[in-house]
């Protein structure tokens, strides 16, 4: 009985009715059992005397049939005390669906955890690791796993995929080793107003990407204007075969990465050639300065860098090529950018810097896609994909507690999917 007159002592039932009232059900009794760390609250629930149970399939009130044995559900803890719901569900006889267990509003399948508690655990699992979440709220890692799984599936089923105009596609390495299974294909939405993870799948093959695009469905593919990817051949092949008029562009940060890698290779080779000489040690120390953007190297480091350039060493020349390529992005039209690309690759091909020549050949091969960048200018900002990748790495690194690929996949959607959340009458956390 709910009584709010000031003379009445507050009962736990009153609190429960305030935060989690289920029409058709009443909180019968609340008992406290155990002591110390085994303290727990038992909440017995009974059906409302005059309200019929609902068919679980169609939610139509139906006549009662019999009752099934009592079940137990974990509810949100109160003052650090474990709380359980107890209820013996009715079986109802629906005119359409026959006899079946009634709809239980706090229940989800066979899980022994209330939906309120699952939402509670799932929300905390974004702030803490899953293991810490389980420990903090005195439950198992599995409970946290299933809670996140329910939360994410709800979100995926209810998310809106309208007006997705730009996709970013990338491959990411996770865990240890370089086996094919250790790579993920990710598909992001990279529109200015919405950046989120849309899909993630194991491996980085053509089949993976095809599967991802198919799962996103024709609605997404039809509204696409830009697809941004790196030069990974399987992806290029799949994107090229996509129908529609989305413009395919290459991600700038990936090209910078290729150039940096080439400079580093030149430096390592030269360092080996000069072994034992003082210059070799110097080269080793220059590594990070060489990989940074030239304009960001300041002070003493800058003087050293210019010293290197004047020394006519291979590393210096490779670095100059890398820096020069930065002008490419500043062009206003693809015509001028194309002319620049042409003269840059020619100069590189005349050098004897094999790693740089490799990049030049690659850029030349993908010239068309590279120049698409200028058609999409201002529409897709570079570095978005890189930023989202970094966020993914934060999650996968925390993921040593994720025992399976599936668990990590859930964590990625949970943290980066911007998924809608099931609403509860009361926000527990
Ligand atoms: Zn029914």
Short mmCIF file of C-alpha atoms and ligand atoms in Angstrom, two decimals:
data_model
loop_
_atom_site.label_atom_id
_atom_site.label_comp_id
_atom_site.label_asym_id
_atom_site.label_seq_id
_atom_site.Cartn_x
_atom_site.Cartn_y
_atom_site.Cartn_z
CA UNK A 1 0.00 0.00 0.00
CA UNK A 2 1.33 3.36 -0.96
CA UNK A 3 1.00 5.95 1.73
CA UNK A 4 2.70 9.28 1.55
CA UNK A 5 1.40 10.87 4.73
CA UNK A 6 4.36 12.29 6.66
CA UNK A 7 3.72 10.17 9.74
CA UNK A 8 4.32 6.93 7.86
CA UNK A 9 7.80 5.40 7.88
CA UNK A 10 9.34 5.02 4.43
CA UNK A 11 9.18 1.46 3.17
CA UNK A 12 11.38 -0.13 0.52
CA UNK A 13 8.18 -1.00 -1.34
CA UNK A 14 7.39 2.70 -1.60
CA UNK A 15 10.76 3.33 -3.19
CA UNK A 16 10.28 0.42 -5.60
CA UNK A 17 6.84 1.67 -6.61
CA UNK A 18 8.31 5.08 -7.26
CA UNK A 19 11.19 3.93 -9.50
CA UNK A 20 9.96 0.67 -11.06
CA UNK A 21 6.20 0.33 -11.13
CA UNK A 22 4.90 -2.49 -13.30
CA UNK A 23 1.24 -2.21 -14.19
CA UNK A 24 -0.50 -5.47 -13.30
CA UNK A 25 2.03 -6.46 -10.65
CA UNK A 26 2.49 -5.58 -7.00
CA UNK A 27 5.45 -5.71 -4.67
CA UNK A 28 4.17 -8.17 -2.09
CA UNK A 29 6.95 -8.16 0.49
CA UNK A 30 10.55 -7.13 1.01
CA UNK A 31 12.73 -9.14 3.37
CA UNK A 32 16.30 -8.64 4.46
CA UNK A 33 18.36 -11.80 4.86
CA UNK A 34 21.88 -12.68 5.89
CA UNK A 35 24.33 -10.28 7.47
CA UNK A 36 27.62 -8.57 6.80
CA UNK A 37 28.83 -9.15 3.25
CA UNK A 38 26.10 -11.72 2.55
CA UNK A 39 23.33 -9.21 3.27
CA UNK A 40 20.60 -9.31 0.64
CA UNK A 41 17.07 -8.13 -0.04
CA UNK A 42 14.34 -10.44 -1.33
CA UNK A 43 11.49 -8.75 -3.12
CA UNK A 44 8.44 -10.94 -3.71
CA UNK A 45 6.21 -9.94 -6.57
CA UNK A 46 2.60 -11.02 -7.11
CA UNK A 47 0.20 -10.41 -9.96
CA UNK A 48 -2.42 -7.72 -9.35
CA UNK A 49 -5.64 -9.40 -8.26
CA UNK A 50 -7.88 -7.82 -10.87
CA UNK A 51 -5.53 -7.40 -13.84
CA UNK A 52 -5.07 -10.27 -16.26
CA UNK A 53 -1.70 -11.48 -17.44
CA UNK A 54 -0.67 -10.57 -20.98
CA UNK A 55 0.30 -12.94 -23.76
CA UNK A 56 4.08 -12.64 -24.24
CA UNK A 57 3.70 -12.63 -28.02
CA UNK A 58 0.91 -10.13 -28.62
CA UNK A 59 0.57 -8.43 -25.20
CA UNK A 60 -3.19 -9.11 -25.24
CA UNK A 61 -4.66 -9.63 -21.73
CA UNK A 62 -5.61 -13.31 -21.54
CA UNK A 63 -7.24 -15.62 -19.01
CA UNK A 64 -4.93 -17.39 -16.58
CA UNK A 65 -4.13 -21.04 -16.98
CA UNK A 66 -1.71 -22.06 -14.20
CA UNK A 67 1.57 -20.88 -12.70
CA UNK A 68 5.14 -21.94 -13.34
CA UNK A 69 7.73 -22.41 -10.56
CA UNK A 70 9.16 -19.26 -8.98
CA UNK A 71 12.15 -17.63 -10.67
CA UNK A 72 14.73 -15.20 -9.35
CA UNK A 73 16.06 -12.03 -11.02
CA UNK A 74 18.92 -9.80 -9.97
CA UNK A 75 17.85 -6.18 -9.54
CA UNK A 76 19.89 -2.96 -9.10
CA UNK A 77 21.69 -3.06 -5.74
CA UNK A 78 20.60 -0.73 -3.00
CA UNK A 79 23.23 0.76 -0.70
CA UNK A 80 25.59 -1.95 -1.93
CA UNK A 81 23.09 -4.65 -0.88
CA UNK A 82 22.21 -7.29 -3.49
CA UNK A 83 18.52 -7.18 -4.44
CA UNK A 84 16.57 -10.07 -5.98
CA UNK A 85 13.06 -10.19 -7.42
CA UNK A 86 11.06 -13.40 -6.92
CA UNK A 87 8.04 -14.19 -9.00
CA UNK A 88 6.08 -17.26 -10.07
CA UNK A 89 4.83 -16.37 -13.54
CA UNK A 90 1.35 -17.20 -14.76
CA UNK A 91 0.72 -19.15 -17.88
CA UNK A 92 -2.04 -17.54 -19.88
CA UNK A 93 -4.23 -18.84 -22.63
CA UNK A 94 -4.18 -16.44 -25.56
CA UNK A 95 -6.95 -16.88 -28.11
CA UNK A 96 -4.39 -16.54 -30.86
CA UNK A 97 -1.14 -17.98 -29.48
CA UNK A 98 -2.43 -20.64 -27.12
CA UNK A 99 -1.01 -21.38 -23.68
CA UNK A 100 2.28 -19.73 -22.81
CA UNK A 101 4.15 -17.94 -20.03
CA UNK A 102 2.87 -14.38 -19.60
CA UNK A 103 4.76 -11.22 -20.51
CA UNK A 104 7.04 -10.23 -17.61
CA UNK A 105 8.06 -6.59 -18.05
CA UNK A 106 11.37 -6.82 -16.16
CA UNK A 107 12.44 -10.03 -17.84
CA UNK A 108 14.51 -10.68 -20.95
CA UNK A 109 14.48 -14.29 -22.20
CA UNK A 110 16.06 -16.70 -19.77
CA UNK A 111 18.42 -14.19 -18.19
CA UNK A 112 18.35 -14.18 -14.38
CA UNK A 113 18.90 -10.39 -14.41
CA UNK A 114 16.20 -7.70 -14.62
CA UNK A 115 16.28 -5.34 -17.59
CA UNK A 116 16.88 -2.44 -15.16
CA UNK A 117 19.98 -4.19 -13.84
CA UNK A 118 21.17 -5.06 -17.34
CA UNK A 119 20.92 -1.41 -18.36
CA UNK A 120 22.71 -0.44 -15.14
CA UNK A 121 25.58 -2.88 -15.74
CA UNK A 122 25.84 -2.00 -19.42
CA UNK A 123 26.12 1.71 -18.69
CA UNK A 124 28.82 1.12 -16.10
CA UNK A 125 30.63 -1.22 -18.51
CA UNK A 126 31.39 1.83 -20.65
CA UNK A 127 33.13 3.59 -17.78
CA UNK A 128 34.87 0.63 -16.16
CA UNK A 129 36.33 -2.53 -17.61
CA UNK A 130 33.85 -5.42 -17.63
CA UNK A 131 35.80 -7.17 -14.93
CA UNK A 132 35.74 -4.11 -12.68
CA UNK A 133 32.03 -3.64 -13.35
CA UNK A 134 31.35 -7.23 -12.28
CA UNK A 135 33.47 -6.89 -9.15
CA UNK A 136 32.02 -3.51 -8.15
CA UNK A 137 28.42 -4.71 -8.33
CA UNK A 138 29.04 -8.20 -6.95
CA UNK A 139 28.09 -10.09 -10.05
CA UNK A 140 29.84 -12.24 -12.66
CA UNK A 141 31.73 -11.25 -15.79
CA UNK A 142 29.11 -13.24 -17.73
CA UNK A 143 26.30 -11.12 -16.30
CA UNK A 144 28.07 -8.02 -17.55
CA UNK A 145 28.68 -9.64 -20.93
CA UNK A 146 25.01 -10.60 -21.40
CA UNK A 147 23.88 -7.19 -20.21
CA UNK A 148 26.04 -5.42 -22.78
CA UNK A 149 24.91 -7.90 -25.43
CA UNK A 150 21.25 -7.13 -24.72
CA UNK A 151 21.91 -3.37 -24.61
CA UNK A 152 23.81 -3.44 -27.91
CA UNK A 153 21.32 -5.65 -29.74
CA UNK A 154 18.53 -3.34 -28.64
CA UNK A 155 20.53 -0.37 -29.90
CA UNK A 156 21.40 -1.98 -33.23
CA UNK A 157 17.76 -2.92 -33.79
CA UNK A 158 16.57 0.62 -33.05
CA UNK A 159 19.27 2.76 -34.66
CA UNK A 160 18.51 5.08 -37.55
CA UNK A 161 20.52 4.61 -40.71
CA UNK A 162 18.95 7.42 -42.69
CA UNK A 163 21.07 10.16 -44.19
CA UNK A 164 24.40 8.38 -44.02
CA UNK A 165 26.36 10.27 -46.69
CA UNK A 166 30.01 9.48 -46.02
CA UNK A 167 31.60 6.18 -45.11
CA UNK A 168 35.12 5.58 -43.89
CA UNK A 169 36.43 2.06 -44.36
CA UNK A 170 39.55 0.81 -42.67
CA UNK A 171 41.43 -2.19 -41.34
CA UNK A 172 42.61 -2.42 -37.78
CA UNK A 173 44.96 -4.79 -36.06
CA UNK A 174 44.05 -6.11 -32.61
CA UNK A 175 45.55 -8.51 -30.12
CA UNK A 176 48.85 -10.23 -30.65
CA UNK A 177 50.30 -11.77 -33.78
CA UNK A 178 49.69 -11.04 -37.43
CA UNK A 179 47.32 -13.84 -38.33
CA UNK A 180 44.44 -13.01 -40.64
CA UNK A 181 42.04 -13.30 -37.69
CA UNK A 182 43.93 -10.56 -35.93
CA UNK A 183 42.58 -7.91 -38.27
CA UNK A 184 39.24 -6.17 -38.25
CA UNK A 185 37.40 -4.38 -40.98
CA UNK A 186 35.56 -1.33 -39.71
CA UNK A 187 32.98 0.83 -41.43
CA UNK A 188 32.38 4.27 -39.97
CA UNK A 189 29.94 7.00 -40.72
CA UNK A 190 32.14 10.10 -41.08
CA UNK A 191 29.61 12.85 -41.74
CA UNK A 192 30.30 16.12 -39.96
CA UNK A 193 27.11 15.83 -37.89
CA UNK A 194 27.48 12.16 -37.03
CA UNK A 195 30.61 10.13 -36.62
CA UNK A 196 30.16 6.61 -35.39
CA UNK A 197 31.04 2.98 -35.90
CA UNK A 198 28.47 1.37 -38.17
CA UNK A 199 29.91 -2.08 -38.62
CA UNK A 200 32.84 -4.22 -37.58
CA UNK A 201 33.84 -7.66 -38.88
CA UNK A 202 36.66 -10.11 -38.53
CA UNK A 203 39.48 -10.14 -41.14
CA UNK A 204 40.19 -7.66 -43.92
CA UNK A 205 39.23 -9.53 -47.04
CA UNK A 206 36.92 -8.71 -49.90
CA UNK A 207 34.37 -11.07 -48.37
CA UNK A 208 34.45 -9.19 -45.06
CA UNK A 209 33.77 -5.82 -46.63
CA UNK A 210 31.08 -7.24 -48.90
CA UNK A 211 29.37 -8.74 -45.88
CA UNK A 212 29.56 -5.43 -44.01
CA UNK A 213 28.07 -3.39 -46.85
CA UNK A 214 25.35 -5.96 -47.31
CA UNK A 215 24.43 -5.89 -43.64
CA UNK A 216 24.17 -2.11 -43.67
CA UNK A 217 21.63 -2.57 -46.42
CA UNK A 218 20.52 -0.77 -49.56
CA UNK A 219 19.20 2.20 -47.59
CA UNK A 220 22.72 3.19 -46.56
CA UNK A 221 24.32 2.36 -49.90
CA UNK A 222 21.78 4.40 -51.86
CA UNK A 223 22.25 7.58 -49.86
CA UNK A 224 26.06 7.48 -50.02
CA UNK A 225 28.01 10.35 -51.53
CA UNK A 226 31.58 9.61 -50.39
CA UNK A 227 33.53 6.53 -49.49
CA UNK A 228 36.93 7.07 -47.93
CA UNK A 229 39.42 4.23 -47.61
CA UNK A 230 43.08 3.39 -47.64
CA UNK A 231 44.88 1.70 -50.53
CA UNK A 232 44.26 -1.83 -49.29
CA UNK A 233 43.64 -3.71 -52.51
CA UNK A 234 40.71 -5.96 -51.43
CA UNK A 235 38.77 -2.88 -50.30
CA UNK A 236 39.53 -0.96 -53.49
CA UNK A 237 38.23 -3.90 -55.50
CA UNK A 238 34.97 -4.18 -53.56
CA UNK A 239 34.29 -0.42 -53.51
CA UNK A 240 34.94 -0.16 -57.25
CA UNK A 241 32.20 -2.72 -57.86
CA UNK A 242 29.59 -0.90 -55.77
CA UNK A 243 26.74 0.45 -57.84
CA UNK A 244 25.67 4.06 -57.33
CA UNK A 245 27.49 7.31 -57.64
CA UNK A 246 29.44 7.54 -54.40
CA UNK A 247 32.81 9.15 -54.95
CA UNK A 248 35.70 7.03 -53.73
CA UNK A 249 38.54 8.96 -52.11
CA UNK A 250 41.75 7.88 -50.43
CA UNK A 251 42.29 8.78 -46.83
CA UNK A 252 45.02 11.39 -46.46
CA UNK A 253 46.39 10.10 -43.18
CA UNK A 254 47.09 6.73 -44.77
CA UNK A 255 49.17 8.30 -47.52
CA UNK A 256 51.15 10.27 -44.95
CA UNK A 257 51.74 6.98 -43.14
CA UNK A 258 53.11 5.32 -46.29
CA UNK A 259 55.48 8.25 -46.87
CA UNK A 260 56.70 8.17 -43.29
CA UNK A 261 57.30 4.47 -43.46
CA UNK A 262 59.41 4.93 -46.59
CA UNK A 263 61.51 7.67 -44.97
CA UNK A 264 62.09 5.41 -42.01
CA UNK A 265 63.18 2.55 -44.24
CA UNK A 266 65.68 4.80 -46.01
CA UNK A 267 67.00 5.96 -42.63
CA UNK A 268 67.40 2.42 -41.34
CA UNK A 269 69.22 1.25 -44.44
CA UNK A 270 71.56 4.23 -44.31
CA UNK A 271 72.16 3.71 -40.64
CA UNK A 272 73.19 0.13 -41.35
CA UNK A 273 75.51 1.26 -44.13
CA UNK A 274 77.20 3.73 -41.80
CA UNK A 275 77.52 1.34 -38.89
CA UNK A 276 80.32 2.29 -36.53
CA UNK A 277 80.56 5.86 -37.79
CA UNK A 278 79.28 8.73 -35.61
CA UNK A 279 76.67 9.67 -38.21
CA UNK A 280 74.87 6.35 -37.67
CA UNK A 281 74.11 7.16 -34.03
CA UNK A 282 72.90 10.60 -35.06
CA UNK A 283 70.51 9.11 -37.58
CA UNK A 284 69.05 6.85 -34.97
CA UNK A 285 68.25 9.81 -32.74
CA UNK A 286 66.60 11.67 -35.63
CA UNK A 287 63.87 9.09 -36.07
CA UNK A 288 60.93 10.96 -34.51
CA UNK A 289 61.94 14.31 -35.95
CA UNK A 290 61.95 12.81 -39.41
CA UNK A 291 58.49 11.37 -39.03
CA UNK A 292 56.91 14.59 -37.84
CA UNK A 293 55.60 17.21 -40.13
CA UNK A 294 58.55 19.52 -40.93
CA UNK A 295 56.79 22.69 -39.79
CA UNK A 296 56.22 21.13 -36.37
CA UNK A 297 59.89 20.48 -35.71
CA UNK A 298 61.21 23.50 -33.84
CA UNK A 299 64.27 24.83 -32.02
CA UNK A 300 67.44 22.77 -31.79
CA UNK A 301 65.81 19.80 -33.49
CA UNK A 302 65.14 22.01 -36.49
CA UNK A 303 68.79 23.03 -36.77
CA UNK A 304 69.78 19.37 -36.66
CA UNK A 305 67.23 18.52 -39.30
CA UNK A 306 68.59 21.19 -41.64
CA UNK A 307 72.10 19.93 -40.97
CA UNK A 308 70.94 16.55 -42.18
CA UNK A 309 69.48 18.03 -45.34
CA UNK A 310 72.70 19.85 -46.18
CA UNK A 311 74.75 16.70 -45.65
CA UNK A 312 73.19 15.25 -48.84
CA UNK A 313 72.54 12.01 -47.08
CA UNK A 314 69.88 9.68 -48.46
CA UNK A 315 67.71 10.12 -45.39
CA UNK A 316 67.70 13.88 -45.87
CA UNK A 317 66.62 13.57 -49.50
CA UNK A 318 63.87 11.09 -48.63
CA UNK A 319 62.62 13.46 -45.96
CA UNK A 320 62.55 16.32 -48.45
CA UNK A 321 60.41 14.29 -50.83
CA UNK A 322 58.01 13.49 -48.04
CA UNK A 323 57.73 17.13 -47.01
CA UNK A 324 57.31 18.31 -50.58
CA UNK A 325 54.37 16.00 -51.06
CA UNK A 326 52.46 17.92 -48.43
CA UNK A 327 51.86 20.67 -51.00
CA UNK A 328 49.69 18.27 -52.93
CA UNK A 329 46.80 18.70 -50.50
CA UNK A 330 46.85 22.47 -50.73
CA UNK A 331 45.79 22.65 -54.40
CA UNK A 332 42.37 24.00 -55.23
CA UNK A 333 41.73 21.94 -58.34
CA UNK A 334 42.49 18.41 -59.33
CA UNK A 335 44.14 19.65 -62.55
CA UNK A 336 46.94 21.45 -60.71
CA UNK A 337 47.21 18.72 -58.13
CA UNK A 338 47.59 16.22 -60.99
CA UNK A 339 50.39 18.27 -62.52
CA UNK A 340 52.13 18.41 -59.16
CA UNK A 341 51.75 14.67 -58.64
CA UNK A 342 53.26 14.09 -62.04
CA UNK A 343 56.37 16.17 -61.41
CA UNK A 344 56.78 14.83 -57.85
CA UNK A 345 56.68 11.19 -58.92
CA UNK A 346 59.10 11.91 -61.79
CA UNK A 347 61.62 13.42 -59.40
CA UNK A 348 61.25 10.54 -56.96
CA UNK A 349 61.65 7.96 -59.71
CA UNK A 350 64.95 9.57 -60.69
CA UNK A 351 66.25 9.23 -57.14
CA UNK A 352 67.88 6.05 -55.98
CA UNK A 353 65.64 5.78 -52.93
CA UNK A 354 63.84 2.50 -53.49
CA UNK A 355 61.30 2.82 -50.62
CA UNK A 356 60.28 6.29 -51.87
CA UNK A 357 59.99 5.00 -55.41
CA UNK A 358 57.66 2.32 -54.20
CA UNK A 359 55.32 4.95 -52.72
CA UNK A 360 55.56 7.01 -55.92
CA UNK A 361 54.56 4.02 -58.03
CA UNK A 362 51.66 3.30 -55.72
CA UNK A 363 50.40 6.89 -55.82
CA UNK A 364 50.68 6.96 -59.59
CA UNK A 365 48.72 3.74 -59.84
CA UNK A 366 45.89 5.23 -57.77
CA UNK A 367 46.10 8.69 -59.28
CA UNK A 368 42.39 8.78 -60.11
CA UNK A 369 41.29 8.01 -56.57
CA UNK A 370 43.88 10.39 -55.20
CA UNK A 371 42.56 13.24 -57.31
CA UNK A 372 38.98 12.51 -56.24
CA UNK A 373 40.02 14.15 -53.00
CA UNK A 374 39.70 17.53 -54.72
CA UNK A 375 36.17 16.80 -55.91
CA UNK A 376 35.17 16.00 -52.34
CA UNK A 377 37.10 18.87 -50.83
CA UNK A 378 35.43 20.41 -47.82
CA UNK A 379 32.90 17.58 -47.67
CA UNK A 380 35.02 14.96 -46.02
CA UNK A 381 37.63 16.06 -43.55
CA UNK A 382 40.79 14.06 -43.38
CA UNK A 383 41.82 12.56 -40.12
CA UNK A 384 38.31 11.56 -39.04
CA UNK A 385 38.99 7.92 -39.77
CA UNK A 386 42.30 8.17 -37.93
CA UNK A 387 40.57 9.69 -34.90
CA UNK A 388 37.98 6.93 -34.77
CA UNK A 389 40.71 4.31 -35.16
CA UNK A 390 42.44 5.74 -32.11
CA UNK A 391 39.25 5.44 -30.11
CA UNK A 392 38.94 1.82 -31.21
CA UNK A 393 42.47 1.17 -30.02
CA UNK A 394 41.60 2.50 -26.58
CA UNK A 395 38.78 -0.06 -26.38
CA UNK A 396 40.72 -3.01 -27.81
CA UNK A 397 43.63 -2.29 -25.51
CA UNK A 398 41.33 -2.36 -22.54
CA UNK A 399 40.11 -5.60 -24.02
CA UNK A 400 42.52 -8.02 -22.44
CA UNK A 401 39.52 -8.92 -20.34
CA UNK A 402 37.53 -9.76 -23.47
CA UNK A 403 38.00 -13.47 -23.88
CA UNK A 404 36.50 -13.69 -27.33
CA UNK A 405 36.23 -11.76 -30.54
CA UNK A 406 32.48 -11.50 -29.99
CA UNK A 407 32.99 -9.74 -26.66
CA UNK A 408 35.29 -7.20 -28.23
CA UNK A 409 32.89 -6.60 -31.08
CA UNK A 410 30.14 -5.85 -28.56
CA UNK A 411 32.42 -3.48 -26.69
CA UNK A 412 33.18 -1.59 -29.91
CA UNK A 413 29.53 -1.09 -30.81
CA UNK A 414 28.81 -0.23 -27.19
CA UNK A 415 31.48 2.48 -27.01
CA UNK A 416 31.60 3.85 -30.55
CA UNK A 417 28.25 3.00 -32.15
CA UNK A 418 26.32 5.94 -30.65
CA UNK A 419 23.46 3.49 -30.30
CA UNK A 420 20.07 4.46 -28.89
CA UNK A 421 19.43 3.04 -25.42
CA UNK A 422 16.42 1.26 -23.98
CA UNK A 423 14.45 3.71 -21.85
CA UNK A 424 13.76 2.98 -18.24
CA UNK A 425 11.32 4.80 -15.98
CA UNK A 426 14.20 5.53 -13.65
CA UNK A 427 17.79 6.30 -14.59
CA UNK A 428 19.80 4.19 -12.18
CA UNK A 429 23.19 5.55 -13.20
ZN1 LIG B 1 -1.12 -13.77 -28.07
#
